[in-house]
CSV table of C-alpha atoms and ligand atoms in Angstrom, one decimal:
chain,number,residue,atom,x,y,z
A,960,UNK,CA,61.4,29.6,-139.3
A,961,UNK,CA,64.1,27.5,-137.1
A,962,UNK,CA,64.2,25.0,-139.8
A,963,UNK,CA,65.6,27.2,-142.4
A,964,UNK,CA,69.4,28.1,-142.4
A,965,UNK,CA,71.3,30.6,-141.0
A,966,UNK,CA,71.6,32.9,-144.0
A,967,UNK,CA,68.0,32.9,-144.7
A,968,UNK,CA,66.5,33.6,-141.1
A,969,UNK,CA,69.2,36.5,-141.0
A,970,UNK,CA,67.6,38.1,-143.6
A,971,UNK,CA,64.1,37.5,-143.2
A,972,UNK,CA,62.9,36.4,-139.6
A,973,UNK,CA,60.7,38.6,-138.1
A,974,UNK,CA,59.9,40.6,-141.3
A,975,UNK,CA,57.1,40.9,-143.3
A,976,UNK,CA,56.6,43.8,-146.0
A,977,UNK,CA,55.2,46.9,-144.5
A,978,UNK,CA,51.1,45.8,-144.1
A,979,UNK,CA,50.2,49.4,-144.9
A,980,UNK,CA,52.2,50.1,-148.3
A,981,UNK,CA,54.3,46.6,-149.0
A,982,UNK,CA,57.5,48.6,-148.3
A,983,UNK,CA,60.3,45.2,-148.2
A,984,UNK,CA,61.9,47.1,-145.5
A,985,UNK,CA,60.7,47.5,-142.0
A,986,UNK,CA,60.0,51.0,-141.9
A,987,UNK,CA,61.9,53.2,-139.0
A,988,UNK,CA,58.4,53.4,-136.8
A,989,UNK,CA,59.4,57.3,-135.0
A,990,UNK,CA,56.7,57.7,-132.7
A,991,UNK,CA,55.4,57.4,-128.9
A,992,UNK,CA,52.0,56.5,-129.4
A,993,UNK,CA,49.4,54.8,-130.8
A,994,UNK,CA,45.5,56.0,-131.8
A,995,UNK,CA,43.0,53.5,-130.4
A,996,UNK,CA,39.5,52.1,-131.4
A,997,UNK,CA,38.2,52.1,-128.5
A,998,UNK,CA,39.7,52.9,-124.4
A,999,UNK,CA,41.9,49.9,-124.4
A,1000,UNK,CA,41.5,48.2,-127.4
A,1001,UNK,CA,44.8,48.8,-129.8
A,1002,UNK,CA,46.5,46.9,-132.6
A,1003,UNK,CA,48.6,43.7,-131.7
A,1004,UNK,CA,49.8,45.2,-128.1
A,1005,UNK,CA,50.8,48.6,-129.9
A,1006,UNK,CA,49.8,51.1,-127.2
A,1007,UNK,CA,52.8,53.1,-125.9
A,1008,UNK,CA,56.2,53.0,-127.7
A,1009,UNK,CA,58.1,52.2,-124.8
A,1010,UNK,CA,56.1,48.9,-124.5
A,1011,UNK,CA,56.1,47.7,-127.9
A,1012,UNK,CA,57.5,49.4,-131.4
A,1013,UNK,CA,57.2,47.3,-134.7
A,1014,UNK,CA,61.0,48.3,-135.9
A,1015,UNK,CA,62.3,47.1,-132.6
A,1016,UNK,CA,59.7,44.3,-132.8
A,1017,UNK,CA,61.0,42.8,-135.7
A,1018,UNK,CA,64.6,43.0,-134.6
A,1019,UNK,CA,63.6,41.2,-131.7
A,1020,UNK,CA,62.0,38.7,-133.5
A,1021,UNK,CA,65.1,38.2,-135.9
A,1022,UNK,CA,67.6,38.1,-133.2
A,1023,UNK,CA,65.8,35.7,-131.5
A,1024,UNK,CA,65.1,33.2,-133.9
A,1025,UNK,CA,68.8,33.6,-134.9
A,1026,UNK,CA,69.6,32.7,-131.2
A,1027,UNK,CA,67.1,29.6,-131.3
A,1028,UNK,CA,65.1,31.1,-128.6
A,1029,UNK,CA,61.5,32.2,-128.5
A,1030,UNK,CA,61.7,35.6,-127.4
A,1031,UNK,CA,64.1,38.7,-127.5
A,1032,UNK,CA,64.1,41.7,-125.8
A,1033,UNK,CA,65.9,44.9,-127.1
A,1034,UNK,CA,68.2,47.9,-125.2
A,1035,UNK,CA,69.6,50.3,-125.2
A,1036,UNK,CA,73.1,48.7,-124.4
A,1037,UNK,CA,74.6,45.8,-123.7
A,1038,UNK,CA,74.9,47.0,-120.0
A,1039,UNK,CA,71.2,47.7,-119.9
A,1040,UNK,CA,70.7,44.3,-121.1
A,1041,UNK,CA,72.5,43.1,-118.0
A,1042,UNK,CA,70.8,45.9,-116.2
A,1043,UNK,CA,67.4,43.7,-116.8
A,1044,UNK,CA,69.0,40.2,-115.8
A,1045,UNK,CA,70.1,41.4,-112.3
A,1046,UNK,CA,66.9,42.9,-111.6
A,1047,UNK,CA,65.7,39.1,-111.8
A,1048,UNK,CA,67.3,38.9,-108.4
A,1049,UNK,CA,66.9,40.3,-105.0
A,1050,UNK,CA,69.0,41.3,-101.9
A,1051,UNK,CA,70.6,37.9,-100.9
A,1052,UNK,CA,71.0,36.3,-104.2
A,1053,UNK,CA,74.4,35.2,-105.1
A,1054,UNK,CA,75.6,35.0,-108.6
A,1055,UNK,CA,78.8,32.6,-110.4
A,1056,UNK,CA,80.5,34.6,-112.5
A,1057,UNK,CA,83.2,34.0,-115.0
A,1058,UNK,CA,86.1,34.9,-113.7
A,1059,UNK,CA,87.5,37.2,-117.0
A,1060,UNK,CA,84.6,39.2,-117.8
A,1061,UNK,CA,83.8,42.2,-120.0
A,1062,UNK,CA,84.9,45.1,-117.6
A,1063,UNK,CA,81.6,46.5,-117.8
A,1064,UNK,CA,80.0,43.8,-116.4
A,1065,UNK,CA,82.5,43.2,-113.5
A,1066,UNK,CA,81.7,47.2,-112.7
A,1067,UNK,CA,78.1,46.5,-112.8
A,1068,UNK,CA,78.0,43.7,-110.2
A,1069,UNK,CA,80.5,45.0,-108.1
A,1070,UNK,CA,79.8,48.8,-108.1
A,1071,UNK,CA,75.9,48.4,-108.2
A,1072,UNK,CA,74.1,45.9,-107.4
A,1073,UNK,CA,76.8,44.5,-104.7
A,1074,UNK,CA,75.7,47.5,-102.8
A,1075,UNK,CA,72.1,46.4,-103.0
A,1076,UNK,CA,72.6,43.2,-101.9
A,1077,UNK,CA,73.7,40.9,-104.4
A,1078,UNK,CA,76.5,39.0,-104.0
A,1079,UNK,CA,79.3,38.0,-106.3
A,1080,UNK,CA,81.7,34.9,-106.8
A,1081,UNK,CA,84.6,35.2,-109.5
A,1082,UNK,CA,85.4,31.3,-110.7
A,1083,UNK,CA,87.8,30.2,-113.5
A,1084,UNK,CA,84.9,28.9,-115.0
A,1085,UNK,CA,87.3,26.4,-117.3
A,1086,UNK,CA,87.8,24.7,-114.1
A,1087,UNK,CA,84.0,22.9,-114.1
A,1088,UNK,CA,85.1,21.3,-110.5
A,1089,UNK,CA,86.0,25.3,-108.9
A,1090,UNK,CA,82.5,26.2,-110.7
A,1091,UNK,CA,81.1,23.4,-109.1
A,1092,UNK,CA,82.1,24.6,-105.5
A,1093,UNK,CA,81.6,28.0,-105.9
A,1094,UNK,CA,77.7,27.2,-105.7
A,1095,UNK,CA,76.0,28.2,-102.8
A,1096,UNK,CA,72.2,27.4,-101.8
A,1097,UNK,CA,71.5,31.4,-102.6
A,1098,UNK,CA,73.2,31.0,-106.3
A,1099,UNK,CA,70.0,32.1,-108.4
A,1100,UNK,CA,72.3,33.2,-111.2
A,1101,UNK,CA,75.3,31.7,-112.8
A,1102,UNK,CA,76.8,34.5,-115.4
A,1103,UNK,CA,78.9,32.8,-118.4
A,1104,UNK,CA,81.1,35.0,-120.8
A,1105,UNK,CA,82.7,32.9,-123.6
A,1106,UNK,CA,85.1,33.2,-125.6
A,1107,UNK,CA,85.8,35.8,-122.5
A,1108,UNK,CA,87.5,39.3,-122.9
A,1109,UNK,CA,90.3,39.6,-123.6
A,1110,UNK,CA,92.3,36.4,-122.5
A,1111,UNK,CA,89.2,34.8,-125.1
A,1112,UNK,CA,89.2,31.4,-122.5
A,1113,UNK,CA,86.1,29.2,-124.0
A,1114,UNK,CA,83.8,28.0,-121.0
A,1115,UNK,CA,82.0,24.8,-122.0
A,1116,UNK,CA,78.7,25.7,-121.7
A,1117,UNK,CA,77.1,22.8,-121.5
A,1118,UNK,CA,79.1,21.3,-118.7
A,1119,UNK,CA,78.5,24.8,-116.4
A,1120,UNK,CA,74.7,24.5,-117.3
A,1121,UNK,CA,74.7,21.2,-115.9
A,1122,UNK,CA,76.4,22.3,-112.4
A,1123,UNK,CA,73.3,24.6,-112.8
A,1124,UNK,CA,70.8,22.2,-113.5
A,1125,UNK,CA,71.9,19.5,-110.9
A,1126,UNK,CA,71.9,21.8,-108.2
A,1127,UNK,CA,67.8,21.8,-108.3
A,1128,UNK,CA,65.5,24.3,-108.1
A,1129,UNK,CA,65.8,26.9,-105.4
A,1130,UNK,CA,63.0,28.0,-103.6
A,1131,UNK,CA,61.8,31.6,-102.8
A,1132,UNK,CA,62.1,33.5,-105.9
A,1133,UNK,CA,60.5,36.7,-105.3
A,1134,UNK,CA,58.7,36.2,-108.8
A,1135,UNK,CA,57.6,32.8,-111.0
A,1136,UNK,CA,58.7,29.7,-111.0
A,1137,UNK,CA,55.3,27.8,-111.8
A,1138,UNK,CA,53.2,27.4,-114.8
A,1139,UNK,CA,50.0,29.4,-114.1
A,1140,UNK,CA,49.3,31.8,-110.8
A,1141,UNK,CA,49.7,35.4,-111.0
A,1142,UNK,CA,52.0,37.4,-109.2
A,1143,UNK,CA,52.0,40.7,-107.1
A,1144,UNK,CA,49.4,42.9,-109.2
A,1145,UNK,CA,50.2,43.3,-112.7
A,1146,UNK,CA,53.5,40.9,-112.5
A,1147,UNK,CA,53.7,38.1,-114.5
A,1148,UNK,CA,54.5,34.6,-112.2
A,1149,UNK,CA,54.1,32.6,-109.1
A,1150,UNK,CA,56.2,35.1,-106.2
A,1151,UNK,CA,57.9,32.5,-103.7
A,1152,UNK,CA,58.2,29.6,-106.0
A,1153,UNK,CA,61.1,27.6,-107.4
A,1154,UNK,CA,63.3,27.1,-110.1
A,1155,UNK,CA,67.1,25.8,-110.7
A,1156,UNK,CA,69.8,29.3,-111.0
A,1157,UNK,CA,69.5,30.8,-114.1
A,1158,UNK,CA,72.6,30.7,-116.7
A,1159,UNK,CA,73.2,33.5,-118.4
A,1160,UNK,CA,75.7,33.4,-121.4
A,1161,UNK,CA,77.0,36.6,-122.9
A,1162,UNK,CA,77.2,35.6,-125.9
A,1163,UNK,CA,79.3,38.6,-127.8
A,1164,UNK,CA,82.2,37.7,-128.7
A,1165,UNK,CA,81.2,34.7,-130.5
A,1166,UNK,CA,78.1,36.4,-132.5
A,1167,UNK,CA,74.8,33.5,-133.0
A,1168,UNK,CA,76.1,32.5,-136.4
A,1169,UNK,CA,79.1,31.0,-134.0
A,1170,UNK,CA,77.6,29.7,-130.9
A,1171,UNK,CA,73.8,29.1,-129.8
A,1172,UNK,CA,74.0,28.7,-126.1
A,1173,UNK,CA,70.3,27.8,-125.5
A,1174,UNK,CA,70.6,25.2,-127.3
A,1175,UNK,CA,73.9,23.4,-125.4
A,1176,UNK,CA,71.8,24.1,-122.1
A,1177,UNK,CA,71.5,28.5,-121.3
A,1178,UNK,CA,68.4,30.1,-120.0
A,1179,UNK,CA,69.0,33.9,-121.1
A,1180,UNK,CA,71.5,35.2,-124.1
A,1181,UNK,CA,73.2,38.3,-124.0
A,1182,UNK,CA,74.8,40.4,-126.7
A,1183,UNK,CA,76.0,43.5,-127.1
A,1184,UNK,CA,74.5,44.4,-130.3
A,1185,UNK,CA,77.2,47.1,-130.2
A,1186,UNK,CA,80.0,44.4,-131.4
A,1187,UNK,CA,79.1,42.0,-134.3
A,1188,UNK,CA,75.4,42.2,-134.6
A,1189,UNK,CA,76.0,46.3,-135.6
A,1190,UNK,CA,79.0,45.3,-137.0
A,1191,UNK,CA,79.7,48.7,-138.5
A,1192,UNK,CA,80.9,50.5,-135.5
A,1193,UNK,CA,77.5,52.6,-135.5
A,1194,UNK,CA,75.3,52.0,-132.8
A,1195,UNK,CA,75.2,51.0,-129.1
A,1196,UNK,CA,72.7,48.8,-128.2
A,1197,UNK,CA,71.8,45.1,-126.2
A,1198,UNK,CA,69.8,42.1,-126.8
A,1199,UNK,CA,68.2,39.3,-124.4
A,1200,UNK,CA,66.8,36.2,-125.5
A,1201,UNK,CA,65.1,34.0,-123.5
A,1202,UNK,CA,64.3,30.0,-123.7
A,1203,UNK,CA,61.2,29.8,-121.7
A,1204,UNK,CA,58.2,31.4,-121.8
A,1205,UNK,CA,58.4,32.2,-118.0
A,1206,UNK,CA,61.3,33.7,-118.1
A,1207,UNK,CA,60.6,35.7,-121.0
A,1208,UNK,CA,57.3,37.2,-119.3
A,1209,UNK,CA,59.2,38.0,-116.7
A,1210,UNK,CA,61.9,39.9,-118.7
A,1211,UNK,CA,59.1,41.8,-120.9
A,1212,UNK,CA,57.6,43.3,-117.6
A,1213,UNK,CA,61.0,44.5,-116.7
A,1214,UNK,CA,62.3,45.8,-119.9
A,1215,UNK,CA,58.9,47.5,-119.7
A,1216,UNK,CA,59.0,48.4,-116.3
A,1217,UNK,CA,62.8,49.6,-116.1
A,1218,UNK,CA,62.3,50.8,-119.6
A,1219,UNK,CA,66.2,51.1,-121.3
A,1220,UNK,CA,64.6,50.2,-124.9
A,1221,UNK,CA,66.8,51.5,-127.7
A,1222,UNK,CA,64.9,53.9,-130.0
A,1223,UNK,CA,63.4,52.8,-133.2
A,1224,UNK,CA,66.5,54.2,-135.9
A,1225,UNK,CA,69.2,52.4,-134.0
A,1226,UNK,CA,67.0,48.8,-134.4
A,1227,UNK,CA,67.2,49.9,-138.0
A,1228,UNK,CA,70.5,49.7,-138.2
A,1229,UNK,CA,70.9,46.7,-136.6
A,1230,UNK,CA,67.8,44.8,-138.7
A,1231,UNK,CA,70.0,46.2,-141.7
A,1232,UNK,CA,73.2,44.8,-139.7
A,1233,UNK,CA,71.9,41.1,-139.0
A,1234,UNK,CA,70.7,40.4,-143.0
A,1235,UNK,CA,74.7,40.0,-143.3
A,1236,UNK,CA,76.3,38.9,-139.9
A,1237,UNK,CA,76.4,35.0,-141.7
A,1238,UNK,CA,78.6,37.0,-144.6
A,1239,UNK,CA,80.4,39.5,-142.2
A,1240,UNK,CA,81.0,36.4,-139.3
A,1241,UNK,CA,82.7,34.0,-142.1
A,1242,UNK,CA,84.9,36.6,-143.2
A,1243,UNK,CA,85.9,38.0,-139.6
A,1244,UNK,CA,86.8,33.9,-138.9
A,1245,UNK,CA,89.2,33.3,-142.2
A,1246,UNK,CA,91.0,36.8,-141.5
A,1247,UNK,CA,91.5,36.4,-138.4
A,1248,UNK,CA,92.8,32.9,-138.7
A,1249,UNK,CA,95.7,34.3,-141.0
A,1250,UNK,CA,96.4,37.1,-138.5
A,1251,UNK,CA,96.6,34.5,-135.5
A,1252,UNK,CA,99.3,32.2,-137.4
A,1253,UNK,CA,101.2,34.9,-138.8
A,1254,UNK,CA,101.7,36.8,-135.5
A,1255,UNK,CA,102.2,33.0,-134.0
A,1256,UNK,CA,105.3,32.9,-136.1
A,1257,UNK,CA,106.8,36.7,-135.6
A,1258,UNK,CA,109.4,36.8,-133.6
A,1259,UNK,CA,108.9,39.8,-131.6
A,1260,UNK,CA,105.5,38.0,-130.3
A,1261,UNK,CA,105.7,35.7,-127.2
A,1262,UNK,CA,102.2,34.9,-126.8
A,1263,UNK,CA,99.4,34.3,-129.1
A,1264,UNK,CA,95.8,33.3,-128.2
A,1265,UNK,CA,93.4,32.4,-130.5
A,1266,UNK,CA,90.6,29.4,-129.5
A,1267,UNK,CA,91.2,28.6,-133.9
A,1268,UNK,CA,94.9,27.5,-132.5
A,1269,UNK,CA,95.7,24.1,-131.4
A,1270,UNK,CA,98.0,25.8,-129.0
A,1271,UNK,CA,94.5,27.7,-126.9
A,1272,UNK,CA,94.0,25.8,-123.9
A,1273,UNK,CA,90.7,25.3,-124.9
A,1274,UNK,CA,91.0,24.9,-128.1
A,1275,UNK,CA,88.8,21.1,-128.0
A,1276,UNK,CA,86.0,22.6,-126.2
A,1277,UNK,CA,85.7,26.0,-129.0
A,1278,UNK,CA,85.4,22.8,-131.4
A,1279,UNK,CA,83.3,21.1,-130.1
A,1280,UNK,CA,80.5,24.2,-129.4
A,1281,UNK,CA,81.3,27.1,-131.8
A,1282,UNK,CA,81.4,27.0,-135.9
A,1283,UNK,CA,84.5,29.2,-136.3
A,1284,UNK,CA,86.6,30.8,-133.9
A,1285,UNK,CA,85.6,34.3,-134.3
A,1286,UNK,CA,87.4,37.9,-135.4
A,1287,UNK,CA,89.5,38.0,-131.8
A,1288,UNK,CA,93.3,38.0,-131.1
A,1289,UNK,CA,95.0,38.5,-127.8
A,1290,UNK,CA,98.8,38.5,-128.2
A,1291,UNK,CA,101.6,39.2,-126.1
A,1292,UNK,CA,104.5,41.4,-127.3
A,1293,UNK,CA,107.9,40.8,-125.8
A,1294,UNK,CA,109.4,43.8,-124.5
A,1295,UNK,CA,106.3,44.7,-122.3
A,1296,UNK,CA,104.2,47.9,-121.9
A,1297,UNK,CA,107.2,49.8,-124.3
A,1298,UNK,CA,107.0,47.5,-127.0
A,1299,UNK,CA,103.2,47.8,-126.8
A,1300,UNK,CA,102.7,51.3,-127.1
A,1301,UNK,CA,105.4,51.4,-130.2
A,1302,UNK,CA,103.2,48.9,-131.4
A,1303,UNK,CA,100.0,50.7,-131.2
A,1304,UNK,CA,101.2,54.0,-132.4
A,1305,UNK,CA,102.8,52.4,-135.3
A,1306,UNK,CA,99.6,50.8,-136.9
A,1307,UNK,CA,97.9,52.4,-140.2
A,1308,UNK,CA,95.2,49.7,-141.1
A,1309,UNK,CA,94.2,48.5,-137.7
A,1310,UNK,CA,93.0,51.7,-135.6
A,1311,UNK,CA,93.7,52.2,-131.8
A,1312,UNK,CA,90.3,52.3,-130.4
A,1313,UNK,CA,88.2,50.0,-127.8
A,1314,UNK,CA,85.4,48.4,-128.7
A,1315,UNK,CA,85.2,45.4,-131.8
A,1316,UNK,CA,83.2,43.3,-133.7
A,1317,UNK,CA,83.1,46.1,-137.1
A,1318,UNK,CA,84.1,45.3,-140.6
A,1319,UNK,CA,86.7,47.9,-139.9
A,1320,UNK,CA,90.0,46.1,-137.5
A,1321,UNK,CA,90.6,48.0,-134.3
A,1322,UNK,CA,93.7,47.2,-131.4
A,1323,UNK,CA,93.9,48.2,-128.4
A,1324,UNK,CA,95.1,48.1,-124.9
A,1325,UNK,CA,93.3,46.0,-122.5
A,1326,UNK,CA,95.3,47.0,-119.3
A,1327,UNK,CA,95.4,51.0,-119.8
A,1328,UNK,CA,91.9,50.5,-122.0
A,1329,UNK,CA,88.9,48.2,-122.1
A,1330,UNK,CA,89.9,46.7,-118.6
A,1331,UNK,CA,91.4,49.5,-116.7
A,1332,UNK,CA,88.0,49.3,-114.2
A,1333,UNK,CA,89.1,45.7,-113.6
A,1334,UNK,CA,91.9,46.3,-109.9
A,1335,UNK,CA,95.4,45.4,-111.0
A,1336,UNK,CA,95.6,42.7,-109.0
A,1337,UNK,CA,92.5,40.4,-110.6
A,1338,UNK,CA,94.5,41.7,-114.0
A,1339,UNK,CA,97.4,40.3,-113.1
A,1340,UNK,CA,95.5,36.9,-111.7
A,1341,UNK,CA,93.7,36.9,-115.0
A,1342,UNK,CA,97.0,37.3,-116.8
A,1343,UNK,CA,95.9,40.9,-118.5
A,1344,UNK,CA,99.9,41.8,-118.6
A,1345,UNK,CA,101.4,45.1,-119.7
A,1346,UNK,CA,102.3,43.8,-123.2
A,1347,UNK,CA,99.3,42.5,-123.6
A,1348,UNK,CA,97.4,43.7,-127.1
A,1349,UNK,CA,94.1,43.1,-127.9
A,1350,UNK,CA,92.8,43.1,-131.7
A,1351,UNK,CA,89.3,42.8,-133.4
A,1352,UNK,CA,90.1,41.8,-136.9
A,1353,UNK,CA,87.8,43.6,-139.8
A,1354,UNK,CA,86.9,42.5,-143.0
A,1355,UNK,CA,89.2,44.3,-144.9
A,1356,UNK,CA,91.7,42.4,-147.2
A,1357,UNK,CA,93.7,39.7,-144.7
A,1358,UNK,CA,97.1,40.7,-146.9
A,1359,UNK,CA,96.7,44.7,-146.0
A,1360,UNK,CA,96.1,43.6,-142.2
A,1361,UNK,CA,99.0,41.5,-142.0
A,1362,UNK,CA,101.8,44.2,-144.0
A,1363,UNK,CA,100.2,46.6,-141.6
A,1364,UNK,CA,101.1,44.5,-138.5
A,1365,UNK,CA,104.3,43.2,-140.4
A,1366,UNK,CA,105.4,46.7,-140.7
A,1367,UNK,CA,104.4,47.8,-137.3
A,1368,UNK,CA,106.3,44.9,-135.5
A,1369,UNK,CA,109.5,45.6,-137.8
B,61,PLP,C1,80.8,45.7,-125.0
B,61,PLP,C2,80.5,44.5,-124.2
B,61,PLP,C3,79.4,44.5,-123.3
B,61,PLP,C4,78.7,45.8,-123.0
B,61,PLP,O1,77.9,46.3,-124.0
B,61,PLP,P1,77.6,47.8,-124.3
B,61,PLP,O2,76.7,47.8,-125.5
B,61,PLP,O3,78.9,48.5,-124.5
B,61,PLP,O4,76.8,48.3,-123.1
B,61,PLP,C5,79.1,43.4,-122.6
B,61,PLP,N1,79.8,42.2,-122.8
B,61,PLP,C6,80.8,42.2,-123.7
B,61,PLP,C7,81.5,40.9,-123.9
B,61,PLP,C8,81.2,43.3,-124.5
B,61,PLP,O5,82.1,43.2,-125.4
């Protein structure tokens, strides 16, 4: 199916009409179990639901050929998602991470699994030389976010995958790392072996249809089908997909194993979603371009970033590996945390609310919102200031979204 475009794999990878009544829709597949033939002998691996469902099936098939990647795995978040990755580690592995990340995902590392071992470096990972040195021998995992959230700074992935890559395998995985072998019982891999750190690119801000990091070089994708793969603000769920097959077995025994699988409605809703994310994703891009130049002129705005502006620092680099800049604006008012909240009660069109990537615009807060887990200090390092506004803009009418901003700014 890779061969065909965008549009088309959207709306028909990993679907076939229903076998049993031709049904062009997948059907919503509500149940737990499966009858079998025989003791162990059941249809195409469908033998508990938690295992294997044929709605989530097909959405994992579809996300992951829109991803270029062989295999996807389905959750029930985008955190679970993450959830998954880290358990890829054990006590003594060090990650890289990108230093402006999804709060969520800063809380997860540092609240969780620091305490069970795993360490954590935060790099400026548009500095490839700082990336470089923040590699230690124990770096198993290096975590990308780009465009990041909310100061959207584009990492160039291929240049962090390569720090990755150069630094070798690293020996003593407590799973795989060889073709063939079997694990501890029941494990898939080769425990002890090597393999270079993995790089992981969280890939939701910029939505498949805008970047494909396993093709410039990533290991694992993450989304939070929350965001732009839902797109209508009506389900919370996550998304891995993996280049290689070892990796990929490995990830299927612990989706299996930890078991946060999303239940078969909400991959529904998201099958439904991704048939118009190429549609949605164009739209989200031209809007938001208007809304990025026309706050870039107000006057009562300091501080626009957009990685569509020749003005973001990265602006070469978002050229170079995405399609389109995506549906996300970070601007800075003047007249600080005053002027901001005037701002945000003032809105009609765009509504105050975290969250992003639905036809509908939202705005928020990131420093009393989104990223109020991340300490005030790394905020301030980061550059997350009090007048700081974050906006996800919809698909309504770019004319509306800019009188309503107009307005609100007047
Ligand atoms: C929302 C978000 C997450 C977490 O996803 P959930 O579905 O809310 O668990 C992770 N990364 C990014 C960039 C996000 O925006």
């Amino acid at each position: 199916m890779t061969t065909e475009g965008f549009g088309t794999r959207a709306i028909h990878a990993g679907q076939v009409p229903d076998p049993s009544t031709g049904a062009i829709m997948t059907p919503v597949y509500m149940t737990s179990t499966y009858v079998q033939e025989s003791p162990g002998v059941c249809k195409d691996g469908y033998d508990y639901a938690r295992s294997k469902n044929p709605t989530r099936h097909a959405l994992e098939m579809n996300v992951a050929s829109l991803e270029g990647g062989g295999h996807g795995f389905a959750f029930s978040s985008g955190l679970a998602a993450m959830d998954c990755v880290l358990h890829l580690l054990a006590a003594g592995d060090h990650v890289v991470l990108c230093d402006d990340v999804y709060g969520g995902t800063f809380r997860q590392l540092d609240k969780v699994f620091r305490h069970l071992g795993i360490e954590t470096t935060r790099v400026d990972m548009t500095d490839l030389g700082a990336t470089q040195r923040a590699m230690r021998p124990t770096t198993r995992l290096v975590w990308i976010e780009t465009p990041t959230n909310p100061m959207l700074k584009v990492v160039d992935i291929a240049g962090v995958s390569a720090i990755a890559w150069q630094r070798g395998p690293v020996g003593g995985w407590k799973w795989g790392g060889g073709a063939g072998g079997a694990g501890r019982a029941g494990e898939p891999g080769r425990p002890g072996a090597t393999r270079p750190p993995i790089v992981v690119v969280d890939n939701t801000f910029a939505s498949p249809f805008l970047q494909n990091p396993l093709a410039l070089g990533a290991d694992i994708v993450l989304h939070s089908c929350t965001k732009y793969l839902g797109g209508h603000s009506d389900v919370v769920a996550g998304m891995l997909v993996a280049r290689d097959e070892e990796l990929a077995d490995r990830l299927r025994f612990l989706q299996n194993a930890v078991g946060a699988v999303p239940g078969a409605m909400d991959c529904f809703l998201l099958l439904r979603s991704t048939k118009t994310l190429h549609v949605r994703m164009e739209r989200h891009c031209e809007n938001a371009g208007k809304v990025a130049r026309f706050l870039a002129a107000h006057g009562s705005v300091e501080r626009v970033v957009y990685p569509g502006l020749e003005s973001h620092p990265q602006h070469a680099i978002a050229r170079k590996q995405m399609r389109g800049y995506g549906g996300m604006i970070t601007c800075t008012l003047r007249g600080g945390l005053d002027a901001a909240r005037r701002f945000l009660e003032r809105v009609r069109l765009f509504s105050l609310a975290e969250s992003l990537g639905g036809v509908e615009s939202l705005i928020e807060h990131p420093a009393i919102m989104t990223h109020a887990s991340v300490p005030p200090e790394n905020r301030a390092a980061l550059g997350i200031a009090d007048g700081l506004v974050r906006l996800s803009v919809g698909i309504e009418d770019a004319s509306d979204l800019i009188a309503d901003l107009e307005r609100a700014l007047a």
